[in-house]
PDB file of C-alpha atoms in Angstrom:
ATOM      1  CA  UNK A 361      -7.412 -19.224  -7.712  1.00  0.00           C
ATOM      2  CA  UNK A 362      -9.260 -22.669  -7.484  1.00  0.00           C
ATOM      3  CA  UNK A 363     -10.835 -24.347  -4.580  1.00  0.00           C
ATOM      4  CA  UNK A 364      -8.132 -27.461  -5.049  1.00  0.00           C
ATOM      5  CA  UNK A 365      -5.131 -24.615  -4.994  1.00  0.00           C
ATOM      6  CA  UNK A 366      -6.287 -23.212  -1.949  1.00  0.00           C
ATOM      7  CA  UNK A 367      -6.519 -26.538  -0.798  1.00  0.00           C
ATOM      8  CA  UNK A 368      -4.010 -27.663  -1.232  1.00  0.00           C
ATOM      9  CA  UNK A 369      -1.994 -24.172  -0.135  1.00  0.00           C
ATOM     10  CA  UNK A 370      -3.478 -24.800   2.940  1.00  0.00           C
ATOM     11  CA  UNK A 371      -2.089 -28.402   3.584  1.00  0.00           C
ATOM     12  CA  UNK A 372       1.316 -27.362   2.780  1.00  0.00           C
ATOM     13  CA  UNK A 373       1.087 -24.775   5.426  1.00  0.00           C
ATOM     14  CA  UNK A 374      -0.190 -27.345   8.069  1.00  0.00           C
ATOM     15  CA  UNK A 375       2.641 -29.670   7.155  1.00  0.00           C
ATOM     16  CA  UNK A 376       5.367 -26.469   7.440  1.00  0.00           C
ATOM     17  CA  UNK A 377       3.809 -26.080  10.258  1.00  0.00           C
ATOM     18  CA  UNK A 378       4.216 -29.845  11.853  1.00  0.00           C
ATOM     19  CA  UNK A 379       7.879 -29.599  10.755  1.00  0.00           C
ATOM     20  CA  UNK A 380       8.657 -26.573  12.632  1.00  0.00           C
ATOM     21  CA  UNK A 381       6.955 -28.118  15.727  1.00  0.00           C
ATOM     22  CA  UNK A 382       8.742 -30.947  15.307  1.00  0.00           C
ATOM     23  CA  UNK A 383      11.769 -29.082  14.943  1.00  0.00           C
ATOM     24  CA  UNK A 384      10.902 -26.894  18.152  1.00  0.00           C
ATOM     25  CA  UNK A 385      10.568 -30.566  19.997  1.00  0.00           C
ATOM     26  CA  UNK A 386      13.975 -31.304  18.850  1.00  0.00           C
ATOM     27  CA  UNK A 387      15.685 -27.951  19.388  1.00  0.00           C
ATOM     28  CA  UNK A 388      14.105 -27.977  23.244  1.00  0.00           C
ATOM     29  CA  UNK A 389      15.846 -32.117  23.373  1.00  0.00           C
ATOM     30  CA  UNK A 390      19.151 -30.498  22.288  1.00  0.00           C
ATOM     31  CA  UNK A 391      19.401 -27.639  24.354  1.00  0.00           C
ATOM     32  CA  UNK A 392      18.644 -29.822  27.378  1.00  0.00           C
ATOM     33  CA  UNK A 393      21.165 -32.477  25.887  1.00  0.00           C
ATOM     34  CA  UNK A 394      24.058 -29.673  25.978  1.00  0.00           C
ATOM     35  CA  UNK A 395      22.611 -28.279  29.748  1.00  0.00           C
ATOM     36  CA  UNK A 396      23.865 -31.674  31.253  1.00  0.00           C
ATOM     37  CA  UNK A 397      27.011 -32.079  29.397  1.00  0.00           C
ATOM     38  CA  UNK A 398      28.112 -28.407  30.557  1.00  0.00           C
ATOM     39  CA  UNK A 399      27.172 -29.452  34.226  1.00  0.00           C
ATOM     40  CA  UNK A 400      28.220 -32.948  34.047  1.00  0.00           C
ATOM     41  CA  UNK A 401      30.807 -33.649  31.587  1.00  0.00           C
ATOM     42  CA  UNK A 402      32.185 -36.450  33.322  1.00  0.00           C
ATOM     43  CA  UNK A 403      29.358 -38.810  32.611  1.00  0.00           C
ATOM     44  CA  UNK A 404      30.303 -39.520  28.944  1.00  0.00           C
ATOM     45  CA  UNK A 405      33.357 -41.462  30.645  1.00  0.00           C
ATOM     46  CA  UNK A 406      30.822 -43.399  32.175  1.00  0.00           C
ATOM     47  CA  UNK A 407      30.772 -46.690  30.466  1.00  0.00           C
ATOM     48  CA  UNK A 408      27.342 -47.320  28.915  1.00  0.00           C
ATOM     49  CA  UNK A 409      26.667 -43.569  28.238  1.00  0.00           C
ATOM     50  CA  UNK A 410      25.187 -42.966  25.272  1.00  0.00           C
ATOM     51  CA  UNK A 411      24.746 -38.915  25.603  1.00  0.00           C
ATOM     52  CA  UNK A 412      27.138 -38.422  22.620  1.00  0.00           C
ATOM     53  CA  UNK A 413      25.566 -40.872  20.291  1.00  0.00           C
ATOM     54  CA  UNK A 414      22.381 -39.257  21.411  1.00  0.00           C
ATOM     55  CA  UNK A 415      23.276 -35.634  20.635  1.00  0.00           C
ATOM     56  CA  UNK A 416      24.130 -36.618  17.135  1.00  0.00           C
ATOM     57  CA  UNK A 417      21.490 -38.228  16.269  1.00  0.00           C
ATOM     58  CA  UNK A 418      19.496 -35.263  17.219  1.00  0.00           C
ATOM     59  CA  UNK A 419      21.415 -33.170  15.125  1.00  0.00           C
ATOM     60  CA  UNK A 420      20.555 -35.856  12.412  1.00  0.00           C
ATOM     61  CA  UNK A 421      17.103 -35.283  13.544  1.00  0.00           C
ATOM     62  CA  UNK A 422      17.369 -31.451  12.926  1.00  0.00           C
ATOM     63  CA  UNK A 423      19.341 -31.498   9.906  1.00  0.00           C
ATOM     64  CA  UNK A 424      16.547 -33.696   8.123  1.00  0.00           C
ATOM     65  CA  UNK A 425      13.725 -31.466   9.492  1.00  0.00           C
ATOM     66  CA  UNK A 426      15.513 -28.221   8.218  1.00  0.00           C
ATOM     67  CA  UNK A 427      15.643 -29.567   4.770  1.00  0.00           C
ATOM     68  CA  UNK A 428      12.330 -30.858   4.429  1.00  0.00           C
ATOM     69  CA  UNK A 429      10.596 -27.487   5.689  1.00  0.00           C
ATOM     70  CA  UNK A 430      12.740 -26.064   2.975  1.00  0.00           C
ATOM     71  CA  UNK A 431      11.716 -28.452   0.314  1.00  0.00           C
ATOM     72  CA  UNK A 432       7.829 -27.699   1.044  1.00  0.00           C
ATOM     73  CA  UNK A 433       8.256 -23.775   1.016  1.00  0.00           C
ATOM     74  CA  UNK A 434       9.499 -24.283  -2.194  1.00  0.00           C
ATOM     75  CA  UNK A 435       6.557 -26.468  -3.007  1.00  0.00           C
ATOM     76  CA  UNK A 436       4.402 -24.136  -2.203  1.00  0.00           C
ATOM     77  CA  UNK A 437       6.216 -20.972  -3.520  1.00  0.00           C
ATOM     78  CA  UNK A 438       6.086 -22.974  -7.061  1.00  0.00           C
ATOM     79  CA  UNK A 439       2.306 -23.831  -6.537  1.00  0.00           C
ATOM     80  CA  UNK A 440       1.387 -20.353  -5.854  1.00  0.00           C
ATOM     81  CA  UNK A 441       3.691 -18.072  -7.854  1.00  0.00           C
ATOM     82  CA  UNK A 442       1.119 -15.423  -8.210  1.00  0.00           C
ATOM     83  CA  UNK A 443       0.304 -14.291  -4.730  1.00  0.00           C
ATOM     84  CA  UNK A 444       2.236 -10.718  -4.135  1.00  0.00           C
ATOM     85  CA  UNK A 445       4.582 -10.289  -1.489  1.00  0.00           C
ATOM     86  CA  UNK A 446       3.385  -7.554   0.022  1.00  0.00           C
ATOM     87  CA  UNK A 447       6.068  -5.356   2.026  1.00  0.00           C
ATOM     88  CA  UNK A 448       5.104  -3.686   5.376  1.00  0.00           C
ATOM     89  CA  UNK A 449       5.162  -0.209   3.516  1.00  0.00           C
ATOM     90  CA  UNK A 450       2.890  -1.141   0.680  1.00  0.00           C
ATOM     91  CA  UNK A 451       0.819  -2.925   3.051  1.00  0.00           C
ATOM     92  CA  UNK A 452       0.672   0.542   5.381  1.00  0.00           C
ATOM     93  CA  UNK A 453      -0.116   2.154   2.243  1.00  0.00           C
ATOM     94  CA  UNK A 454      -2.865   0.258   1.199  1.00  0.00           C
ATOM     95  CA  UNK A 455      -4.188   0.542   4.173  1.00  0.00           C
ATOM     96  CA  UNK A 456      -4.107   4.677   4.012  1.00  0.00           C
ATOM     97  CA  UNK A 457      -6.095   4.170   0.484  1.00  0.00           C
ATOM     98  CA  UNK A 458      -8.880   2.113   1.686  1.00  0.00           C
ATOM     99  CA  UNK A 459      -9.208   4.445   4.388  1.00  0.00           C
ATOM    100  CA  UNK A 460     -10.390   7.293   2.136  1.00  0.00           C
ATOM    101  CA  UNK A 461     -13.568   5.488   1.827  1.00  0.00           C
ATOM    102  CA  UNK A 462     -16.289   8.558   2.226  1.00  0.00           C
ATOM    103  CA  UNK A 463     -13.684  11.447   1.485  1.00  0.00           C
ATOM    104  CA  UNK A 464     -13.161  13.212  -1.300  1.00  0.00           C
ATOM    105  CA  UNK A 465     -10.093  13.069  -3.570  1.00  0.00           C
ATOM    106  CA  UNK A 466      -8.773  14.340  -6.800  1.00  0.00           C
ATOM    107  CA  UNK A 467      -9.270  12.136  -9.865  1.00  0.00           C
ATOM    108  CA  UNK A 468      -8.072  11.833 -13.483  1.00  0.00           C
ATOM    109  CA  UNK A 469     -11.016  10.700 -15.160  1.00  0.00           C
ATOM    110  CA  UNK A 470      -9.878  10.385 -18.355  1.00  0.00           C
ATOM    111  CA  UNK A 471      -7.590   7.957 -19.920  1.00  0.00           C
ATOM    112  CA  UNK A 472      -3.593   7.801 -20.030  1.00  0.00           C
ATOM    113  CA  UNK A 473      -3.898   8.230 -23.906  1.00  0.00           C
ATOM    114  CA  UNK A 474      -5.748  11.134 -23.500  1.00  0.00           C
ATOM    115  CA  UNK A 475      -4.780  14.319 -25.250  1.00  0.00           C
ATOM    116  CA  UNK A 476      -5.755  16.093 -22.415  1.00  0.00           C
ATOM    117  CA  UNK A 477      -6.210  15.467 -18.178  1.00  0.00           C
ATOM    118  CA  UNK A 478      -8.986  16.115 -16.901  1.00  0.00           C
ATOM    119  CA  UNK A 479      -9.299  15.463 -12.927  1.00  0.00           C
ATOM    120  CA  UNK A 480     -12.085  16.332 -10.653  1.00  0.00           C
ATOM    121  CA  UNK A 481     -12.955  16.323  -7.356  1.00  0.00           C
ATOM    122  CA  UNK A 482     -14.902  12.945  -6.369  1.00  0.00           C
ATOM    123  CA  UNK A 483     -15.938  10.793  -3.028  1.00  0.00           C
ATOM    124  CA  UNK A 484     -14.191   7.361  -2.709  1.00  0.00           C
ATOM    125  CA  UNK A 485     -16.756   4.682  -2.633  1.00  0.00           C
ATOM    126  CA  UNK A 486     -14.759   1.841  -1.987  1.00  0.00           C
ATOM    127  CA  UNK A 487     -11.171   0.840  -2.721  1.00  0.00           C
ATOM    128  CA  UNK A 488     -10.368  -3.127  -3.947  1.00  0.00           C
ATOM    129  CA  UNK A 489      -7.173  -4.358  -2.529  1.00  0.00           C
ATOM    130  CA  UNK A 490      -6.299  -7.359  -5.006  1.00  0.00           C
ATOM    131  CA  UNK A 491      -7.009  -5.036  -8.571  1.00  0.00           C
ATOM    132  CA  UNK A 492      -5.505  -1.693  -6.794  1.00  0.00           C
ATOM    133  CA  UNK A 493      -8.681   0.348  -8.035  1.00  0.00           C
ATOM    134  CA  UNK A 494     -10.531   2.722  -6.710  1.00  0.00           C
ATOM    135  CA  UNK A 495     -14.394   2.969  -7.181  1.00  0.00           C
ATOM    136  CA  UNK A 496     -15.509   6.822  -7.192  1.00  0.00           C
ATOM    137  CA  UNK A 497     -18.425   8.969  -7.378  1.00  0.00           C
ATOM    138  CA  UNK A 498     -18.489  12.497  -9.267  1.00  0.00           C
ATOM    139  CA  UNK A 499     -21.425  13.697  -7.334  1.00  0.00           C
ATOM    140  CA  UNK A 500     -21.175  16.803  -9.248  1.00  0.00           C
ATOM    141  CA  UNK A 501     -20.867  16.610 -12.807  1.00  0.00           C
ATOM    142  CA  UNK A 502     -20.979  18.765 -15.197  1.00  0.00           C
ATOM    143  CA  UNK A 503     -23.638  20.331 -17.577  1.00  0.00           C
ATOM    144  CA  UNK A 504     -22.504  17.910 -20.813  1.00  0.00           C
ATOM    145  CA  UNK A 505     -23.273  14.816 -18.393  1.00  0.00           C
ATOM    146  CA  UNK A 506     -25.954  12.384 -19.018  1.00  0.00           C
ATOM    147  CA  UNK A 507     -28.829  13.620 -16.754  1.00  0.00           C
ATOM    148  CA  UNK A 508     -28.983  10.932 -14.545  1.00  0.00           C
ATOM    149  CA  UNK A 509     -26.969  13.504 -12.328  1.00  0.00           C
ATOM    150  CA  UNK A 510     -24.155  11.455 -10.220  1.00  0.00           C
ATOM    151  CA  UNK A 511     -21.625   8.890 -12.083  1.00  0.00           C
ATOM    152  CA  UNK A 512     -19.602   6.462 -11.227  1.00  0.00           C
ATOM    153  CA  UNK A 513     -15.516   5.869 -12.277  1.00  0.00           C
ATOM    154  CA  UNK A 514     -13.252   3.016 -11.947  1.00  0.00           C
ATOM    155  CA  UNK A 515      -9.832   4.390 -11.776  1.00  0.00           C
ATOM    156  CA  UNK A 516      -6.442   2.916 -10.862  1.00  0.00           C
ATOM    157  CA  UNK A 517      -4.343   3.984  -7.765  1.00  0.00           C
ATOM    158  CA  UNK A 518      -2.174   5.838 -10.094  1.00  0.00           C
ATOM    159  CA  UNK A 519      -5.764   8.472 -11.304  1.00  0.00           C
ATOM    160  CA  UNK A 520      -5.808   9.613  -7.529  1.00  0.00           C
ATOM    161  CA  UNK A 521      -4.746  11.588  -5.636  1.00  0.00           C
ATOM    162  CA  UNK A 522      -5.486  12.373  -1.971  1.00  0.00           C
ATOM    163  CA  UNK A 523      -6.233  15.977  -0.134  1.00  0.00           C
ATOM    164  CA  UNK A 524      -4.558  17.453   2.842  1.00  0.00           C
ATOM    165  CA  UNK A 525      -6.728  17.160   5.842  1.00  0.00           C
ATOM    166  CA  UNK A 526      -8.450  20.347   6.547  1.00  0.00           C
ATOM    167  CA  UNK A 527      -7.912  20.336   9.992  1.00  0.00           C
ATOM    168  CA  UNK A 528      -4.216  18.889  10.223  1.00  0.00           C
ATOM    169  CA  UNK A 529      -1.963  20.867   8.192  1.00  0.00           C
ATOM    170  CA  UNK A 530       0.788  18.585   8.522  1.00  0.00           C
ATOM    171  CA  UNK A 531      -0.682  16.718   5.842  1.00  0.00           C
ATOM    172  CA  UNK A 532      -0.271  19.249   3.330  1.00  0.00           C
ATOM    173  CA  UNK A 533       2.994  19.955   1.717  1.00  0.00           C
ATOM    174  CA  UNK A 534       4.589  23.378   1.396  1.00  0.00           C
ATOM    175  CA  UNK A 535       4.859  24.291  -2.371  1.00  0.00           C
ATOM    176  CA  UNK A 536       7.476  27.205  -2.841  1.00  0.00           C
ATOM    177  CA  UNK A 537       7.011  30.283  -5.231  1.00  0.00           C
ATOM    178  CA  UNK A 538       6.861  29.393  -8.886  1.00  0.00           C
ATOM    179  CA  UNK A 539       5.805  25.737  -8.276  1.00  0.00           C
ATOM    180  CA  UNK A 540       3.292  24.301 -10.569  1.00  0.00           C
ATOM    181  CA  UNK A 541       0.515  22.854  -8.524  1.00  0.00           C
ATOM    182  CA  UNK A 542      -3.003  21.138  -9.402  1.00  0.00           C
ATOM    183  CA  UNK A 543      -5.629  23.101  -7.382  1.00  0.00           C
ATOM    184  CA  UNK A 544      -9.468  23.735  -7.160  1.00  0.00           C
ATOM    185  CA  UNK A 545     -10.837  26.724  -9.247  1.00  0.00           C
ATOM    186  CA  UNK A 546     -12.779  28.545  -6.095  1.00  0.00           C
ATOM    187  CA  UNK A 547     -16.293  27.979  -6.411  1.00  0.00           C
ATOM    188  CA  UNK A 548     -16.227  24.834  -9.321  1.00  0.00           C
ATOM    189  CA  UNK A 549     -15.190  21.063  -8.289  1.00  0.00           C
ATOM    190  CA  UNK A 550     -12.899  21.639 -11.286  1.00  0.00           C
ATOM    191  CA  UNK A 551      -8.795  21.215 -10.516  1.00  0.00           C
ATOM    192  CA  UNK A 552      -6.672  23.397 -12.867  1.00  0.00           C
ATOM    193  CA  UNK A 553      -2.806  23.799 -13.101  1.00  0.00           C
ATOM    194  CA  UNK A 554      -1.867  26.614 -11.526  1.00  0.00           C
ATOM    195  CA  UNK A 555       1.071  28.839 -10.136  1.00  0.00           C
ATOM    196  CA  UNK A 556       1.734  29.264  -6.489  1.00  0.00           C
ATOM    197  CA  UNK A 557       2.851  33.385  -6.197  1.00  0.00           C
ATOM    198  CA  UNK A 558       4.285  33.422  -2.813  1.00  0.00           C
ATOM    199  CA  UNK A 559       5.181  32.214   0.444  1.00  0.00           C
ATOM    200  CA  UNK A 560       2.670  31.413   2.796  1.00  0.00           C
ATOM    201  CA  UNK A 561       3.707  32.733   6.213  1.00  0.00           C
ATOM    202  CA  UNK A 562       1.710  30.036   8.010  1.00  0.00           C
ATOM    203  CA  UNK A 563       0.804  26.124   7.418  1.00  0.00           C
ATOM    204  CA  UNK A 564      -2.829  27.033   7.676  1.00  0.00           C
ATOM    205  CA  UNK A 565      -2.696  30.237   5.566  1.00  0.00           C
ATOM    206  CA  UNK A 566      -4.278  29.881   2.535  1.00  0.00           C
ATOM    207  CA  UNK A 567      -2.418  29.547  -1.099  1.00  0.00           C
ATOM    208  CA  UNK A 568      -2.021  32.530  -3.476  1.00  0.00           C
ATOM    209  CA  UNK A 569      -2.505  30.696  -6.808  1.00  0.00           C
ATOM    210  CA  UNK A 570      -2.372  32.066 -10.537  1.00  0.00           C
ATOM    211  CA  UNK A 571      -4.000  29.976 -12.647  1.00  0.00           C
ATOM    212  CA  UNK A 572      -3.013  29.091 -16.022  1.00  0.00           C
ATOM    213  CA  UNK A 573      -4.999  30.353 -19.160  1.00  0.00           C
ATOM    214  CA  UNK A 574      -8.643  28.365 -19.514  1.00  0.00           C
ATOM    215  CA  UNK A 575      -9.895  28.116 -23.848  1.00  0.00           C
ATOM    216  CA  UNK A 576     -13.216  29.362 -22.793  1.00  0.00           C
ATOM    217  CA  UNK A 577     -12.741  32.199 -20.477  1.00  0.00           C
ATOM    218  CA  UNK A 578      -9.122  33.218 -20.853  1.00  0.00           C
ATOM    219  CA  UNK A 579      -6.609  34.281 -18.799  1.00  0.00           C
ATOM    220  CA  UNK A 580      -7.645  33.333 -15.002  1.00  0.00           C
ATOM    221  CA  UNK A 581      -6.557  35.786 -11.971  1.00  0.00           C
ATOM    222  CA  UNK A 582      -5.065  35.089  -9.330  1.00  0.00           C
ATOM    223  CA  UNK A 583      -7.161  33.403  -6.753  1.00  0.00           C
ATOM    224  CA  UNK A 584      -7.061  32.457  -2.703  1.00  0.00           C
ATOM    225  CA  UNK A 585      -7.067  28.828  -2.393  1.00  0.00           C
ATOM    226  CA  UNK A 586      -7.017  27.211   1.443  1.00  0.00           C
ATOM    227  CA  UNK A 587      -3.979  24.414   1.487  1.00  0.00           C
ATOM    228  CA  UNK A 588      -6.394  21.394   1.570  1.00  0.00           C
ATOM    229  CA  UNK A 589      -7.892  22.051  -1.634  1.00  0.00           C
ATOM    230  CA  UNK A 590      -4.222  22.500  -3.533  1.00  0.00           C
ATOM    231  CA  UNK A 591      -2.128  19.149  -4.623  1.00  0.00           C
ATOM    232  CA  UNK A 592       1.072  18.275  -6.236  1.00  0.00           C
ATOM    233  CA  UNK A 593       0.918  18.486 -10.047  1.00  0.00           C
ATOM    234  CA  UNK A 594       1.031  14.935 -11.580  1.00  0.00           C
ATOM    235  CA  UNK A 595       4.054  14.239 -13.717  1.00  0.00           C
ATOM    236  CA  UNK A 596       3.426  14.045 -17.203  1.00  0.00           C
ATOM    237  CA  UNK A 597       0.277  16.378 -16.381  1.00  0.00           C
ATOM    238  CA  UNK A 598      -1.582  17.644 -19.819  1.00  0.00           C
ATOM    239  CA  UNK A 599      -4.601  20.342 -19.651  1.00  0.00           C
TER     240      UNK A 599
END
């Protein structure tokens, strides 16, 4: 957005916000207007009383004021048609994702075309607001990466996905027997689709997982996995 929209965003707000001083003035006139005819109706049989005359032409007053607040928040809704309306639960959720700054998440790394997903586990360096992207760092890559050792992604909101805190178990969700779950291979920062086998008895307990079959090394046991390191599967998901 240009400096002369802003500016000019900005003096339609100070004029809205004139008019609904101005209508606060009048309001406070009315409501002091209707305070003495309650207590005193018998002075607009007074001759030269003009309280009636006076009321309406408040409500004139109001009217007016009412419809030209009206008129300049549609001015400025027209001038500045691409600002989101953010809602108070979009707005909490933003504010969870640019918390994550400095923890790690899972990421998809690879495109939505891909033939294949391929998500790892990366540190969130910062999170941008207005383009809903994430900036990440794959501080471990692996052995086909360029050797400059550590790269950097920019991936949409919808190529991450947050870990259970390790030491709140609230945060994680409960995945029943047969669910399909993306989880962390023990020992790699690789996330694979896996199995959960059974019940944990415990929030904190850790996840019996059976992975799913791997080109290069085959069929992979069944491994322990601790809750925080285990995820919902991503719809559409492709390994």
């Amino acid at each position: 957005m240009s400096s002369p929209d802003i500016a000019g965003i900005l003096d339609q707000s100070k004029e809205l916000d004139r008019l609904r001083k101005d209508q606060e003035e009048i309001l406070l006139e009315i409501n002091k207007m209707h305070k003495k005819l309650q207590s005193t109706p018998e002075v607009v049989e007074k001759p030269g009383d003009n309280s009636l005359s006076r009321l309406k032409m408040l409500y004139i007053q109001a009217k007016e004021l009412s419809e030209k607040g009206n008129e300049q928040k549609k001015k400025r809704m027209k001038a500045d048609p691409d600002v989101p309306r953010v809602s108070p639960s979009l707005r909490n959720h933003l504010d969870h994702l640019a918390n994550l700054k400095g923890e790690q998440v899972a990421a998809r790394v690879t495109q939505e075309d891909a033939d294949k997903d391929e998500w790892f586990i990366v540190k969130v360096i910062h999170f941008d607001r207005d383009t809903r992207e994430f900036e990440v760092l794959d501080e471990e890559p692996g052995d086909d990466e360029e050797p400059a050792g550590q790269r950097k992604y920019k991936l949409p909101m919808s190529h991450i996905i947050p870990f259970p805190k390790r030491n709140d178990p609230s945060t994680a969700q409960d995945f029943p027997p047969g669910k399909h779950v993306l989880a962390v291979y023990p020992g790699t920062t690789a996330l694979y689709k896996a199995t959960v086998v059974n019940a944990r008895k415990r929030k904190t307990d850790d996840y019996v997982l059976e992975f799913d079959d791997d080109e290069e090394d085959g069929s992979l046991p069944q491994r322990h996995v601790p809750f925080h390191k285990v995820v919902t599967l991503p719809e559409g998901h492709r390994q």
